[in-house]
Short mmCIF file of C-alpha atoms (C1' of nucleotides) in Angstrom, two decimals:
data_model
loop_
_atom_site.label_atom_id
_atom_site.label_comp_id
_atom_site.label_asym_id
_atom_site.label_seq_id
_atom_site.Cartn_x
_atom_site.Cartn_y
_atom_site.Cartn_z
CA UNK A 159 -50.54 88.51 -8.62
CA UNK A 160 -47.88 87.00 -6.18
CA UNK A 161 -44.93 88.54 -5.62
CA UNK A 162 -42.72 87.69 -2.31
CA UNK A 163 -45.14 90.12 0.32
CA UNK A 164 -47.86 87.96 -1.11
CA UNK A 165 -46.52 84.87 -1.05
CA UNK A 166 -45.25 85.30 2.16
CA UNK A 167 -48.63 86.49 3.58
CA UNK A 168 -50.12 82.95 1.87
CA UNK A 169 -47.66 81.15 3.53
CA UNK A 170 -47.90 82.94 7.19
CA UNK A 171 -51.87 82.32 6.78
CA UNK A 172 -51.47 78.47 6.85
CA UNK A 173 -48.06 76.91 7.89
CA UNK A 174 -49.17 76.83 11.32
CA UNK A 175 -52.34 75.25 10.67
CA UNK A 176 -51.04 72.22 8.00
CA UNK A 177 -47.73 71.59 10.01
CA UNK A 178 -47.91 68.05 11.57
CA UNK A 179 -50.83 66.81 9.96
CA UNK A 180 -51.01 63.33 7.36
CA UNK A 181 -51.38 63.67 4.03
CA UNK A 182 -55.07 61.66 3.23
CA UNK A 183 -55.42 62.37 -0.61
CA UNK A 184 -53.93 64.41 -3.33
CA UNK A 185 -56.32 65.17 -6.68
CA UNK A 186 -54.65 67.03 -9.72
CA UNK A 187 -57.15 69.37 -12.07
CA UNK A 188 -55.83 70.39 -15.39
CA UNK A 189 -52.44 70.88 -16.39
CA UNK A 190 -50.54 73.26 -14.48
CA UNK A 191 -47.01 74.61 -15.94
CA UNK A 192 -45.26 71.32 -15.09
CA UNK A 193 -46.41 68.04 -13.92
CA UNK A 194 -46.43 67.26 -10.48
CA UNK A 195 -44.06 64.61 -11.25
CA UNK A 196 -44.99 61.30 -9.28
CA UNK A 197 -48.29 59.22 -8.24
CA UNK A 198 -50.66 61.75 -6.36
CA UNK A 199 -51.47 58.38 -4.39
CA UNK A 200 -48.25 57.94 -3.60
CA UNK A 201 -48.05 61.05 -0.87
CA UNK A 202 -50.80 59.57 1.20
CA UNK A 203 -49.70 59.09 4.67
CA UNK A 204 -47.29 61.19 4.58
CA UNK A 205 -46.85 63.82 7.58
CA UNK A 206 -46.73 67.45 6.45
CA UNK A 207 -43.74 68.68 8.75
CA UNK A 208 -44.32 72.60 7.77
CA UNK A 209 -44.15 75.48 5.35
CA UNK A 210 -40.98 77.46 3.89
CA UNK A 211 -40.39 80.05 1.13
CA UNK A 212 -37.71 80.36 -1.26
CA UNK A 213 -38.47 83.92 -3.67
CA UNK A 214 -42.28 83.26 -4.60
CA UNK A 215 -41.75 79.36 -4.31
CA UNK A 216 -43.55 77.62 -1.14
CA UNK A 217 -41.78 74.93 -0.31
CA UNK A 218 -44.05 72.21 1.66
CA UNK A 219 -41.62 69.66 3.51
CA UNK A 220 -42.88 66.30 4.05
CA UNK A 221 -41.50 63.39 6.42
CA UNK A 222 -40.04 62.29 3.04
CA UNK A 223 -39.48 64.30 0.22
CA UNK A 224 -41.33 68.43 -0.36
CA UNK A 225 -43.68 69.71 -2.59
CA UNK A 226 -42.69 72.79 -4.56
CA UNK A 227 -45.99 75.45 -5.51
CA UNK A 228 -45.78 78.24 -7.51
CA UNK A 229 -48.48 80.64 -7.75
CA UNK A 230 -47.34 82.00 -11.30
CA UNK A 231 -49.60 85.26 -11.92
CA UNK A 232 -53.04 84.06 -11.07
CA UNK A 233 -52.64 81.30 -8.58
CA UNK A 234 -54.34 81.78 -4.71
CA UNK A 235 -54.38 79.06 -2.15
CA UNK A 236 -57.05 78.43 0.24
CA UNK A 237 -56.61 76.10 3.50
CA UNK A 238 -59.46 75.14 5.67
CA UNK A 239 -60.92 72.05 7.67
CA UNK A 240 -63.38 72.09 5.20
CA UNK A 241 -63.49 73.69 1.68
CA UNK A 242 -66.66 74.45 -0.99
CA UNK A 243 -67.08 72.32 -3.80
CA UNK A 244 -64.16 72.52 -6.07
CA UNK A 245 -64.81 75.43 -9.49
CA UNK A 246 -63.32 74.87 -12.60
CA UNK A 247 -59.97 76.71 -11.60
CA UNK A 248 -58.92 74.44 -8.58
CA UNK A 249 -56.55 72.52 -10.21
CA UNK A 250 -54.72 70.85 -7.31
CA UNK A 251 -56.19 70.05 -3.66
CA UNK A 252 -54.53 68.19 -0.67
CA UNK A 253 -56.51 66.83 1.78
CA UNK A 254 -54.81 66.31 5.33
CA UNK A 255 -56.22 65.31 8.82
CA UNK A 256 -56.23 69.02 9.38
CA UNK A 257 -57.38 70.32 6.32
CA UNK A 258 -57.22 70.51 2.80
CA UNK A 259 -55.20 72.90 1.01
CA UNK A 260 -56.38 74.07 -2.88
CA UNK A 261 -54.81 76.22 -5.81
CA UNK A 262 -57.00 78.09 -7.94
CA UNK A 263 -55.25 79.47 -10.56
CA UNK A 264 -57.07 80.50 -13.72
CA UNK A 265 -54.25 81.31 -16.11
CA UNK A 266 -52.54 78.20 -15.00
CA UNK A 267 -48.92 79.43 -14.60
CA UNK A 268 -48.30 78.00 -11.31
CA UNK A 269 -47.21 74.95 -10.30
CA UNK A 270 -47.09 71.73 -8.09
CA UNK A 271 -43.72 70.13 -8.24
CA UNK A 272 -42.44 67.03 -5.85
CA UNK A 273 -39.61 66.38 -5.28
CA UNK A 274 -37.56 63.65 -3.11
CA UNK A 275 -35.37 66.26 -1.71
CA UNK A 276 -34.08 69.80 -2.28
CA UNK A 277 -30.97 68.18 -3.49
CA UNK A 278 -33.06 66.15 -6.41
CA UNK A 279 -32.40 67.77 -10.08
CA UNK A 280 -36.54 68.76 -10.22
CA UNK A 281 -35.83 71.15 -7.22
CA UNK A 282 -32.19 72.37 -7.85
CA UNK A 283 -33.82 72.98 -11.51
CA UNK A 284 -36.66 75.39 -9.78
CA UNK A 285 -34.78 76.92 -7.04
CA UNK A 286 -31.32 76.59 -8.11
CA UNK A 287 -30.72 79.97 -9.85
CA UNK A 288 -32.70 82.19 -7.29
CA UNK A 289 -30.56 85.18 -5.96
CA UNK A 290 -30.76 86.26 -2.14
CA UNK A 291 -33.92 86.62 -0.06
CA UNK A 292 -34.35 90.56 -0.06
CA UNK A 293 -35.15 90.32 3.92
CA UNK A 294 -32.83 88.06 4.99
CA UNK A 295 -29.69 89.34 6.54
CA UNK A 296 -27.55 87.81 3.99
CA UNK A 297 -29.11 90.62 1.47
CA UNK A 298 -26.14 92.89 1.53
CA UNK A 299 -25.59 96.55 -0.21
CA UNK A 300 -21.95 95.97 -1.01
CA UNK A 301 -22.38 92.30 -2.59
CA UNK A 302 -26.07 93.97 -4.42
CA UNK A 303 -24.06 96.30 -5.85
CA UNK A 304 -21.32 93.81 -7.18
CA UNK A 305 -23.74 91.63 -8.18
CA UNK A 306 -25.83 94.70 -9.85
CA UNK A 307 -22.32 95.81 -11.52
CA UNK A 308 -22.63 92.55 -13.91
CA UNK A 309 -25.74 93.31 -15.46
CA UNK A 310 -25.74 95.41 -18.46
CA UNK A 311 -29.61 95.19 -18.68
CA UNK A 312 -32.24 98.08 -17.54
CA UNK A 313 -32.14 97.89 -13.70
CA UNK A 314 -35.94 97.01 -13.63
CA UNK A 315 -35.53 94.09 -15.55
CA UNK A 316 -32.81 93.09 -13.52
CA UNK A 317 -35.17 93.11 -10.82
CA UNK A 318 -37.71 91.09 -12.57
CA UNK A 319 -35.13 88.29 -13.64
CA UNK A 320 -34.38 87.54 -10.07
CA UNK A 321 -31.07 85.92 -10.09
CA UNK A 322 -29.38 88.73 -8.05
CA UNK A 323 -32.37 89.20 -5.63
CA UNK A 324 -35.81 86.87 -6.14
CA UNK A 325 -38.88 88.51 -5.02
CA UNK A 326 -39.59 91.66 -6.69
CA UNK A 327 -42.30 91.52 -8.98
CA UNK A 328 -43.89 94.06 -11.52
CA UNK A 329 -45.07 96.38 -8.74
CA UNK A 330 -42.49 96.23 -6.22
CA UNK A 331 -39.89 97.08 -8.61
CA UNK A 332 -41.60 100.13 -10.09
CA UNK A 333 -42.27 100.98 -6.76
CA UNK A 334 -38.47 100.28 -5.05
CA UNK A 335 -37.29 102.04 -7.89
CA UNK A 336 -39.42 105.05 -7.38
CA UNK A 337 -38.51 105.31 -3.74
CA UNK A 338 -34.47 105.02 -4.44
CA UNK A 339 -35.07 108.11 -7.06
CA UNK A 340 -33.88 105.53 -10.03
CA UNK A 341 -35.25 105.79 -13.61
CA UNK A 342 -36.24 101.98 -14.95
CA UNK A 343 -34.24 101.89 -17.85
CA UNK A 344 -30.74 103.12 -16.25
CA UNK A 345 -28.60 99.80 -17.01
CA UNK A 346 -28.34 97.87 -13.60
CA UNK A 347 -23.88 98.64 -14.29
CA UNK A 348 -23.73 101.77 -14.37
CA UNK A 349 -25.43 102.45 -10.69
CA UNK A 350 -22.84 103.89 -8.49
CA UNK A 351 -22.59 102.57 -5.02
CA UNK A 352 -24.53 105.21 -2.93
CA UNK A 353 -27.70 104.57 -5.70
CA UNK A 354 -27.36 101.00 -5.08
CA UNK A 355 -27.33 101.42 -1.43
CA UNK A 356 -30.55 103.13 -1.86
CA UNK A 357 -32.14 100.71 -4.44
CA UNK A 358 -31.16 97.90 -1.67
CA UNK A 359 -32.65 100.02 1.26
CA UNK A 360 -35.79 100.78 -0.97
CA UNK A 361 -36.54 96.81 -1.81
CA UNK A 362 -36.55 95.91 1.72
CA UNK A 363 -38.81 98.62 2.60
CA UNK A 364 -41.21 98.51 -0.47
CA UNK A 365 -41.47 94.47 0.54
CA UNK A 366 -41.18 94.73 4.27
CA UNK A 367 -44.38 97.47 3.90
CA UNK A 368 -46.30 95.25 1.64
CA UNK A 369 -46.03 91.93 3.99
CA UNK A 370 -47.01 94.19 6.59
CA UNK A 371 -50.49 95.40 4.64
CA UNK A 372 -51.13 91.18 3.64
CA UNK A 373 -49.91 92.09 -0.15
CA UNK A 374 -51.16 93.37 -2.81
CA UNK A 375 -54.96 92.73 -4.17
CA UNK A 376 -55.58 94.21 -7.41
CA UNK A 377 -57.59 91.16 -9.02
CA UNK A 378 -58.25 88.84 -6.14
CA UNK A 379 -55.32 87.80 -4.07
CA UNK A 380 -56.45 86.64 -0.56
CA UNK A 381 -54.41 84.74 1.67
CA UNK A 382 -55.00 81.37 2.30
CA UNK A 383 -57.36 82.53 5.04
CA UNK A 384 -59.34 84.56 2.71
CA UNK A 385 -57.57 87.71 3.94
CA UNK A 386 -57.19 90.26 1.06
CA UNK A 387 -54.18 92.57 0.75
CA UNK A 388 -54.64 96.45 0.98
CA UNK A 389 -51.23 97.65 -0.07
CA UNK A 390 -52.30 98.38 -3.72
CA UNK A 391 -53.92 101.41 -1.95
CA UNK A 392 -50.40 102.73 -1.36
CA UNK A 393 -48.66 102.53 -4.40
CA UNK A 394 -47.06 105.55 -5.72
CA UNK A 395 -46.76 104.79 -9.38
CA UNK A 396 -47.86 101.40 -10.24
CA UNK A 397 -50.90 101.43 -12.44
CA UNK A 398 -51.07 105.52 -11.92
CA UNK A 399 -49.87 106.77 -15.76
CA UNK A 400 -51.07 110.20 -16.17
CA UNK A 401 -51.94 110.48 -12.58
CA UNK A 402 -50.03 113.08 -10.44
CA UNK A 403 -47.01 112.03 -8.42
CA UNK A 404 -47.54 111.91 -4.70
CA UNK A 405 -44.43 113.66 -4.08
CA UNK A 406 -44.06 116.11 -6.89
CA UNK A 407 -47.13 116.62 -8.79
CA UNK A 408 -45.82 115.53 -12.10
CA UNK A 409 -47.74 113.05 -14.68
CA UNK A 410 -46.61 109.36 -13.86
CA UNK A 411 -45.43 108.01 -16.90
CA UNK A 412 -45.37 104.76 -18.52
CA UNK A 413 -42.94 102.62 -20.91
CA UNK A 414 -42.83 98.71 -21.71
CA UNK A 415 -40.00 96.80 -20.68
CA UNK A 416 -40.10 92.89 -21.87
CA UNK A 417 -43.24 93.07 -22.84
CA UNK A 418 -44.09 93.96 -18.88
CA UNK A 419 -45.44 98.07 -18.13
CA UNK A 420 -43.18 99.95 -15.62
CA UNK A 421 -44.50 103.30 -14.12
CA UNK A 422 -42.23 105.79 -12.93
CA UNK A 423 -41.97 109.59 -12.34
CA UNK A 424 -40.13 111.56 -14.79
CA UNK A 425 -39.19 114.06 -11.99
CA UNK A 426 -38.12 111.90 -9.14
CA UNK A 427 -36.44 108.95 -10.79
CA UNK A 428 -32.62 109.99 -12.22
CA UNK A 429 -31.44 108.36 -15.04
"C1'" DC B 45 -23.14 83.97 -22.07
"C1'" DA B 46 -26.04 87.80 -21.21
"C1'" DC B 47 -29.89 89.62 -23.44
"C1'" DG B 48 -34.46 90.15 -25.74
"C1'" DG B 49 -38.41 87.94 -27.42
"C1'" DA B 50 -41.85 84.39 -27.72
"C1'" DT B 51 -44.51 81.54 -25.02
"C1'" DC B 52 -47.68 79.03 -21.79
"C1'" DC B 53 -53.30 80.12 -20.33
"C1'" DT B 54 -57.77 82.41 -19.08
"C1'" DG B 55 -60.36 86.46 -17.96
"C1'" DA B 56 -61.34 91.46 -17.74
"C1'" DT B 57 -61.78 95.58 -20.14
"C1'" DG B 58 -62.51 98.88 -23.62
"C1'" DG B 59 -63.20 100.35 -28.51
"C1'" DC B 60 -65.93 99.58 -32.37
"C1'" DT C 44 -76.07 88.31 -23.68
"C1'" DG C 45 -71.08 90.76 -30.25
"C1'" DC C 46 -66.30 90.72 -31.76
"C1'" DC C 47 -61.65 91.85 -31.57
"C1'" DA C 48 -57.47 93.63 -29.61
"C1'" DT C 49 -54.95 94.42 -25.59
"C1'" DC C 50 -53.45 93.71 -21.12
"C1'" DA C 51 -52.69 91.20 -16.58
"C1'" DG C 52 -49.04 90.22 -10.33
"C1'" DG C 53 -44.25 85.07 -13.69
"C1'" DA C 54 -40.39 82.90 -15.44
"C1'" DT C 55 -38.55 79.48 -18.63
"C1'" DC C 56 -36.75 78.40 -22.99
"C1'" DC C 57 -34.61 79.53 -27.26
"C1'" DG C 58 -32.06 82.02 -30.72
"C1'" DT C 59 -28.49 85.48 -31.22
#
DNA sequence: CACGGATCCTGATGGC
DNA sequence: TGCCATCAGGATCCGT
């Protein structure tokens, strides 16, 4: 479910409320992809100092040390003073004098990771391969394109892999593709400079629009406020195949890529 | 070493 | 509240 826009909306929805508060308990539920890797106990007292993102990683910085959660593809956090009776998919909750934050995630990709610092091996391991933040100023066309230039691979699932650019997920990059005019499967090398230009344009737009509707909801992303996401009402291929484009009236099409589904229009998107 | 595939897990959906 | 196959927003690891 949580690509940057929504991870960024989670985030937004409760840094301001958890920042400065003391950490009072920590309790793991099942398994998550990797073990939180110290004593739950052992981040009691601890004073949350506040809430930063790295790609789809939220990155909770304590006094000493951070906590690094994933939200995988099913993951949702909730934060309030007080919070129902745990279900069988909250597998990690932190109580703090201001709230407690939870992660339910059913399919169990996600993950709580501490680490001492950003420097420690856990964290450089996580976050150490993640290309530029797509909104950030440091996201430049010329260095996208170099970087792009590299990559023999179909564009989209140079997108995906998110070592040039971290961020775009499943929908965002049929749909940044789509608005550059870009077929999926053109290899990410062989886009010329004005086409990456676009492609770069068309990311920061495609997220920039999505963060600006709270996300995506298709199954049920909310914020950590409970607020759901309405952008999945603009999309204009994702999950359309066979539908008409929006711009040109031809059948969206569909094709697997890495065992993930891209959408695209035949018409609008140049190989 | 860049790439493609298998893999982790649960739930929803649709065909039979 | 049938059974089975397929698919789902991610990303790491492994073999080539």
């Amino acid at each position: 479910m949580p690509e940057l826009p929504e991870v960024e909306v989670t985030r937004l929805s409760f840094a301001g409320r958890i920042a400065g508060s003391t950490v009072l308990s920590l309790r793991m539920g099942k398994p998550l992809r990797w073990p939180l890797g110290c004593e739950p106990a052992q981040l009691a007292g601890r004073t949350v100092r506040g809430v930063r993102r790295r790609g789809k990683y939220l990155l909770i910085d304590l006094d000493r040390g951070l906590l690094l959660l994933h939200l995988g593809m099913s993951g949702s956090l909730s934060f309030a003073k007080q919070l129902p009776e745990p279900g069988k998919h909250d597998h990690f909750e932190m109580v703090t004098t201001q709230g407690s934050l939870r992660l339910n995630d059913p399919r169990r990709f996600g993950a709580v990771v501490y680490a001492d610092s950003e420097d420690a091996s856990v964290a450089c391991k996580l976050l150490g391969r993640l290309g530029v933040e797509p909104l950030s100023d440091d996201f430049d066309a010329g260095q996208f394109h170099a970087g792009l230039k590299l990559r023999r691979a179909a564009i989209k699932q140079v997108l995906l892999a998110g070592d040039v650019v971290v961020g775009v997920g499943n929908i965002y990059a049929s749909e940044a593709l789509f608005l550059a005019g870009i077929r999926p499967t053109v290899s990410a090398a062989r886009l010329s400079r004005p086409r990456a230009a676009r492609l770069h344009a068309a990311i920061r737009d495609i997220l920039g629009r999505a963060l600006t509707s709270g996300g995506s909801t298709l199954r049920n992303f909310s914020s950590a406020s409970g607020e759901k996401g309405h952008f999945q009402f603009e999309t204009m291929v994702y999950a359309r195949e066979a539908q008409p484009c929006r711009v040109c009236g031809k059948a969206i099409k569909s094709l697997r890529q890495g065992q993930r589904s891209t959408f695209y229009c035949p018409a609008c998107q140049k190989v």
